[in-house]
Coordinates of C-alpha atoms and ligand atoms in Angstrom, one line a residue:
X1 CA 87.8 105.3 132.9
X2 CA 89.3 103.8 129.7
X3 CA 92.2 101.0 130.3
X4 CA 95.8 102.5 129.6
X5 CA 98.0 99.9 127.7
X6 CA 101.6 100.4 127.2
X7 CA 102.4 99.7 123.2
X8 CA 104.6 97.4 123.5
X9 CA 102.9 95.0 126.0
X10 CA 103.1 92.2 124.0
X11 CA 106.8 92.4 124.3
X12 CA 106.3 90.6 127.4
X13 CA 102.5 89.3 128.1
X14 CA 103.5 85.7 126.4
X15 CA 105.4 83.6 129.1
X16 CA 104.7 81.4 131.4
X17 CA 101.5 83.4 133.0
X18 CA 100.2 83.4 129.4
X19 CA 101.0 79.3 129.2
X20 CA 98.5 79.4 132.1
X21 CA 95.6 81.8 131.5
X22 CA 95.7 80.8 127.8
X23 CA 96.1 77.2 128.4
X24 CA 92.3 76.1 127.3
X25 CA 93.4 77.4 124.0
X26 CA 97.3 76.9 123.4
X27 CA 98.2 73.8 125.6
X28 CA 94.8 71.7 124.2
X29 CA 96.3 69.2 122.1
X30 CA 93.5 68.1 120.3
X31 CA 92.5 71.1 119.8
X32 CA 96.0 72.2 117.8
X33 CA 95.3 68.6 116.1
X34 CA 91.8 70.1 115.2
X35 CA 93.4 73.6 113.7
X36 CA 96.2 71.6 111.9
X37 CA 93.7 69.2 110.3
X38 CA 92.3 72.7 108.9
X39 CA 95.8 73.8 107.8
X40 CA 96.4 70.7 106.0
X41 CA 92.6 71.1 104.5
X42 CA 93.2 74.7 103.3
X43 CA 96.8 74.6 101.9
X44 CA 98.6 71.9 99.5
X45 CA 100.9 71.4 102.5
X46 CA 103.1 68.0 101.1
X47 CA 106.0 66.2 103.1
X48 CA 109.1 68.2 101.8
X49 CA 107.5 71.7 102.1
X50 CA 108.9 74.4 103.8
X51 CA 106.8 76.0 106.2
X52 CA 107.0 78.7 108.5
X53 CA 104.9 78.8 111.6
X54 CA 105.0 83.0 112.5
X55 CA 104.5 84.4 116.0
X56 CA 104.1 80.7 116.4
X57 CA 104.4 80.8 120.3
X58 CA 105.8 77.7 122.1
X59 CA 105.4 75.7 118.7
X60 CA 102.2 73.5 119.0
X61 CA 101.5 74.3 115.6
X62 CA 104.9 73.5 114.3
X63 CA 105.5 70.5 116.6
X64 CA 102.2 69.1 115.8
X65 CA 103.1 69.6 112.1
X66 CA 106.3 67.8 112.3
X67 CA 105.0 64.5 114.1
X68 CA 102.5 64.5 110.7
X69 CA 105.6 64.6 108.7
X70 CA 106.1 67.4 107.7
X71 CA 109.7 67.9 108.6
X72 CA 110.9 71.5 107.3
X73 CA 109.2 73.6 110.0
X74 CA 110.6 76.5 111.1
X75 CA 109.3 78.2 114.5
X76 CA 110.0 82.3 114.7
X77 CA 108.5 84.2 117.5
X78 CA 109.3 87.3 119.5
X79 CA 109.2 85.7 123.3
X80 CA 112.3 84.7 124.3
X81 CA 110.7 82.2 127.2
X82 CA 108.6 80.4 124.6
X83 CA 111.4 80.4 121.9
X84 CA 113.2 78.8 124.5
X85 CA 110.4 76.6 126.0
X86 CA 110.2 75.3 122.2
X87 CA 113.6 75.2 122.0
X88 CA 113.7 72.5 125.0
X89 CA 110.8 70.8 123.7
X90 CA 113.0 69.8 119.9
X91 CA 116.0 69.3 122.4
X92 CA 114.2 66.8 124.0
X93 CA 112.3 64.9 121.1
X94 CA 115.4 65.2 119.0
X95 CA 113.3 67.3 116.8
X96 CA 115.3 69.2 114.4
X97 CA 112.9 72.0 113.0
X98 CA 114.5 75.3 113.2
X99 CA 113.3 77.6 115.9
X100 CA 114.6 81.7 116.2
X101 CA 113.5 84.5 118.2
X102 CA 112.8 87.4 116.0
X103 CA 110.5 90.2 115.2
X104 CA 107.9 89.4 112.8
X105 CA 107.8 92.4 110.9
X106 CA 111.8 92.0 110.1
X107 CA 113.2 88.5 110.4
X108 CA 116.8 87.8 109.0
X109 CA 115.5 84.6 106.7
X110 CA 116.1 84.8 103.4
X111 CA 113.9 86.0 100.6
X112 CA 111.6 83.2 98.6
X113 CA 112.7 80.4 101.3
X114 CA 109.0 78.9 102.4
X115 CA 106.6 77.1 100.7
X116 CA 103.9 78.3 103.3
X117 CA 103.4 80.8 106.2
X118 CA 100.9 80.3 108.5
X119 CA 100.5 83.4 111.3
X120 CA 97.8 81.2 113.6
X121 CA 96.0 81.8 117.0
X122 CA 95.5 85.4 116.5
X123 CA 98.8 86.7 116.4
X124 CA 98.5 90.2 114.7
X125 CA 96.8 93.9 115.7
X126 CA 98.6 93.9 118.5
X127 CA 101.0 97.5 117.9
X128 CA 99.0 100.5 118.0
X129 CA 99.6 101.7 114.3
X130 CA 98.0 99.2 111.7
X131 CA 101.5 99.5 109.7
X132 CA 103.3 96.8 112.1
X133 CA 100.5 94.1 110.9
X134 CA 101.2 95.6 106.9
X135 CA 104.9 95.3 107.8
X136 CA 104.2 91.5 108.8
X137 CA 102.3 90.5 106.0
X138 CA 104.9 92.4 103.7
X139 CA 107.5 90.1 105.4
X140 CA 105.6 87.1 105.4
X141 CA 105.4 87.4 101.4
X142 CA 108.7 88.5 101.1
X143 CA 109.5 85.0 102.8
X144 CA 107.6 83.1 100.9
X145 CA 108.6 81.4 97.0
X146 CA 106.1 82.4 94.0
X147 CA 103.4 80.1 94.4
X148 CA 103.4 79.6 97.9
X149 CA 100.4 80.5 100.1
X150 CA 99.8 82.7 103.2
X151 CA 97.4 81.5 106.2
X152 CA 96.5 83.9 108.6
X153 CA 94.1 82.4 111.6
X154 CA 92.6 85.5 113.5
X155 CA 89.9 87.2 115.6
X156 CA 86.3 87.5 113.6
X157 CA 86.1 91.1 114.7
X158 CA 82.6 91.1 113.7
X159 CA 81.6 88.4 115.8
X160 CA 83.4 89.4 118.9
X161 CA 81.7 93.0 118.5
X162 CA 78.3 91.1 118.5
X163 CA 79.4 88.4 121.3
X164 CA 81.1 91.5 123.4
X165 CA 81.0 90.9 127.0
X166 CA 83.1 93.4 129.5
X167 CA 84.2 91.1 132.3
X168 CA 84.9 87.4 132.2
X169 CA 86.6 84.7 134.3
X170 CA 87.8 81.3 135.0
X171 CA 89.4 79.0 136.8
X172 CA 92.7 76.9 136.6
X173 CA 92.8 73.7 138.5
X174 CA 92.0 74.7 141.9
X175 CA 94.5 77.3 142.8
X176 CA 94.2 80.1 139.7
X177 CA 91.7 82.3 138.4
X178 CA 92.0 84.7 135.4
X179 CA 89.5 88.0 135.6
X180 CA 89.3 90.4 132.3
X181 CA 87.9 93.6 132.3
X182 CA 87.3 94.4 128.6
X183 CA 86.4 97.8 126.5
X184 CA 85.4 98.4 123.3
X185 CA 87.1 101.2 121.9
X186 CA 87.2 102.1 118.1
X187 CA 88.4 99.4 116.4
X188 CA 90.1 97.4 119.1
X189 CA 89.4 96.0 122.4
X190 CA 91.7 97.0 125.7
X191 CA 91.9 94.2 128.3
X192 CA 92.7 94.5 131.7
X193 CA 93.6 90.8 132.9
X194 CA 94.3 90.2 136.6
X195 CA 95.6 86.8 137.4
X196 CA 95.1 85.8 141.4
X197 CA 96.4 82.3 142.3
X198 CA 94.1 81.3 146.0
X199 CA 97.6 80.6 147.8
X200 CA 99.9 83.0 146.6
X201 CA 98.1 85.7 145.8
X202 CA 98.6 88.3 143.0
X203 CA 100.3 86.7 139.7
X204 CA 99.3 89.3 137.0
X205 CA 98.0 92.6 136.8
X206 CA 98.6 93.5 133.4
X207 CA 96.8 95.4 129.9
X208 CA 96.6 94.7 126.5
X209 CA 94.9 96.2 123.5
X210 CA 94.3 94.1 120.3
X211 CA 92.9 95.7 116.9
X212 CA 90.0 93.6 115.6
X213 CA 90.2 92.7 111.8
X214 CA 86.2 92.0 110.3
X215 CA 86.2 89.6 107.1
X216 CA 86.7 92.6 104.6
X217 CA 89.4 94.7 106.4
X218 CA 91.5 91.4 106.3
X219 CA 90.6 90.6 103.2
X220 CA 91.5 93.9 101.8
X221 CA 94.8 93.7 103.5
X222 CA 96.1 90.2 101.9
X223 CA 95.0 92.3 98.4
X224 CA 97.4 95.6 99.5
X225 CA 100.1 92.7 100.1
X226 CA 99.5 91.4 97.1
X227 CA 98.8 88.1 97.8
X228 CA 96.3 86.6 95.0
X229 CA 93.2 83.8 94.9
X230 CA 92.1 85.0 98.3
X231 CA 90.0 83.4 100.8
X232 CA 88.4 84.8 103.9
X233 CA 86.5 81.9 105.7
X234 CA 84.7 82.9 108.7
X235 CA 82.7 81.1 111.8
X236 CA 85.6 79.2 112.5
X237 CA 85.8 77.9 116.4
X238 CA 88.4 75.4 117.3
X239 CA 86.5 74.8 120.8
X240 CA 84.3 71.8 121.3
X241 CA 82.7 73.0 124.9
X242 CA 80.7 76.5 125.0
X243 CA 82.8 79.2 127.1
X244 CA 84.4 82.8 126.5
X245 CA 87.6 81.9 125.0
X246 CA 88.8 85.5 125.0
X247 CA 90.0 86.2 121.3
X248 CA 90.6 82.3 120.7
X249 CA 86.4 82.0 120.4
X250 CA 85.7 83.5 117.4
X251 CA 88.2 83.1 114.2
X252 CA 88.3 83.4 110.5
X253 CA 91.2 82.3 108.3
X254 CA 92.3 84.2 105.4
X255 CA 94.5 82.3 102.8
X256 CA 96.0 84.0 99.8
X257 CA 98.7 83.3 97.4
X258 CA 102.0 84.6 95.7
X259 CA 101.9 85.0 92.3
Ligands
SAM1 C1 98.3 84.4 121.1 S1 100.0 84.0 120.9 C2 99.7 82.7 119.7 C3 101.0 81.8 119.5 C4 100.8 80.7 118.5 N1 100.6 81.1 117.2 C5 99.7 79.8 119.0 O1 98.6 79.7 118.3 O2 99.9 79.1 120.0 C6 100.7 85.3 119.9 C7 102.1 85.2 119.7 O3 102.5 86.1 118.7 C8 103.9 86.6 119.0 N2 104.1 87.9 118.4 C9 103.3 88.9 118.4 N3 103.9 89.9 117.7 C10 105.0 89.5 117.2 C11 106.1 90.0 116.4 N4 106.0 91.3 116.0 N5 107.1 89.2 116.1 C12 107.2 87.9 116.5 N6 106.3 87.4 117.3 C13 105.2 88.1 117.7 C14 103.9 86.6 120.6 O4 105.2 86.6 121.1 C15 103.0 85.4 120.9 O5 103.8 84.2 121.1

């Protein structure tokens, strides 16, 4: 039997569960040093740049990016408990990047205002119709000034279609353990995740279906954008130790620019 998602799952899959079964991935420090030390590889980032950090979560990115200097950050995201998990975070580090809950696909900045967007940790092709992630990108050079460059960090489709394994699972500290049940349909995988904790019992029980982008789909897509001396870099993995990573295992970053 095929797993049913509801569309707009991701509406509410990233909170604090998600902080937990994703944490080998988005609460790694060194790890989010190791993907900004790419950032700042690929782009002309320089102190004084305005960059936005979209879907950006609870703000590694962004917060890692600021203690390097890089002061005009600007956090957006659609979860309200990580906008305001990241919002805490600034509070408490007297950090003042600006941070806003908003949907990617329309956010209320205004036109030509960053030097950089960066959508990172596989943040796109998850609505059902490919538009939304057109929609995004649209925004995302809408956003940005004429000469200013687009990263998007996502899922090597290709590579997770070779590497596909239906079930996985592992362990939090000693009380947690994350099960997925995965199916290749079409172009995207649906995931059923079940999250069990060993002393209170059920956390999660929850589905989700992401549409995988292979190096010429995304490619092709930054060209429809618009976006001009485009890059597509594949066999990208941020993780040092071997292990299935979910969609955090196998990345490729497209860059392009505004002309
Ligand atoms: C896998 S998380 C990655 C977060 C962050 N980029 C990181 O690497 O830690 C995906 C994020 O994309 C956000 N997101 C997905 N679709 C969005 C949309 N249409 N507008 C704003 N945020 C969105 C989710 O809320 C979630 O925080």
């Amino acid at each position: 039997m095929s797993i049913q998602v509801n569309p707009d799952w991701w509406k509410t899959m990233f909170d604090e569960v998600y902080l937990l079964t994703d944490a080998r991935s988005v609460c790694d420090q060194d790890l989010t040093r190791r993907e900004v030390d790419l950032i700042c590889e690929l782009l002309p980032i320089r102190p004084g740049h305005r960059i936005l950090d979209l879907c950006g979560g609870h703000g590694r990115h962004s917060f890692e990016l600021y203690d390097r200097g890089f002061l005009k950050c600007t956090l957006v995201d659609y979860s309200r408990h990580l906008i305001e998990r990241a919002k805490v975070q600034a509070a408490e580090n007297s950090c003042s990047m600006e941070i806003m809950r908003s949907d990617a696909r329309e956010i209320g900045l205004r036109s030509n205002s960053f030097d950089h967007v960066c959508i990172l940790g596989n943040s796109i092709g998850y609505q059902k119709r490919k538009e939304a992630d057109r929609q995004i990108f649209n925004e995302a050079k809408r956003l940005l000034c004429s000469g200013g460059w687009f990263l998007v960090d996502v899922t090597d489709g290709a590579a997770v279609r070779k590497s596909f394994r239906p079930l996985a699972w592992h362990e939090i500290e000693d009380d947690i353990v994350v099960c997925r049940e995965r199916q290749l349909i079409g172009n995207s995988i649906h995931a059923r995740e079940m999250v069990l904790s060993k002393s209170k019992g059920l956390i999660r029980d929850n589905t989700y279906s992401i549409r995988l982008y292979d190096a010429h789909d995304l490619e092709k897509s930054l060209e429809q954008t618009g976006f001009r001396h485009i890059k597509v870099i594949t066999g990208q993995t941020p993780h040092r130790e071997r292990g299935d990573y979910g969609f955090m295992n196998h990345r490729m970053i497209g860059i392009g620019k505004k002309i």
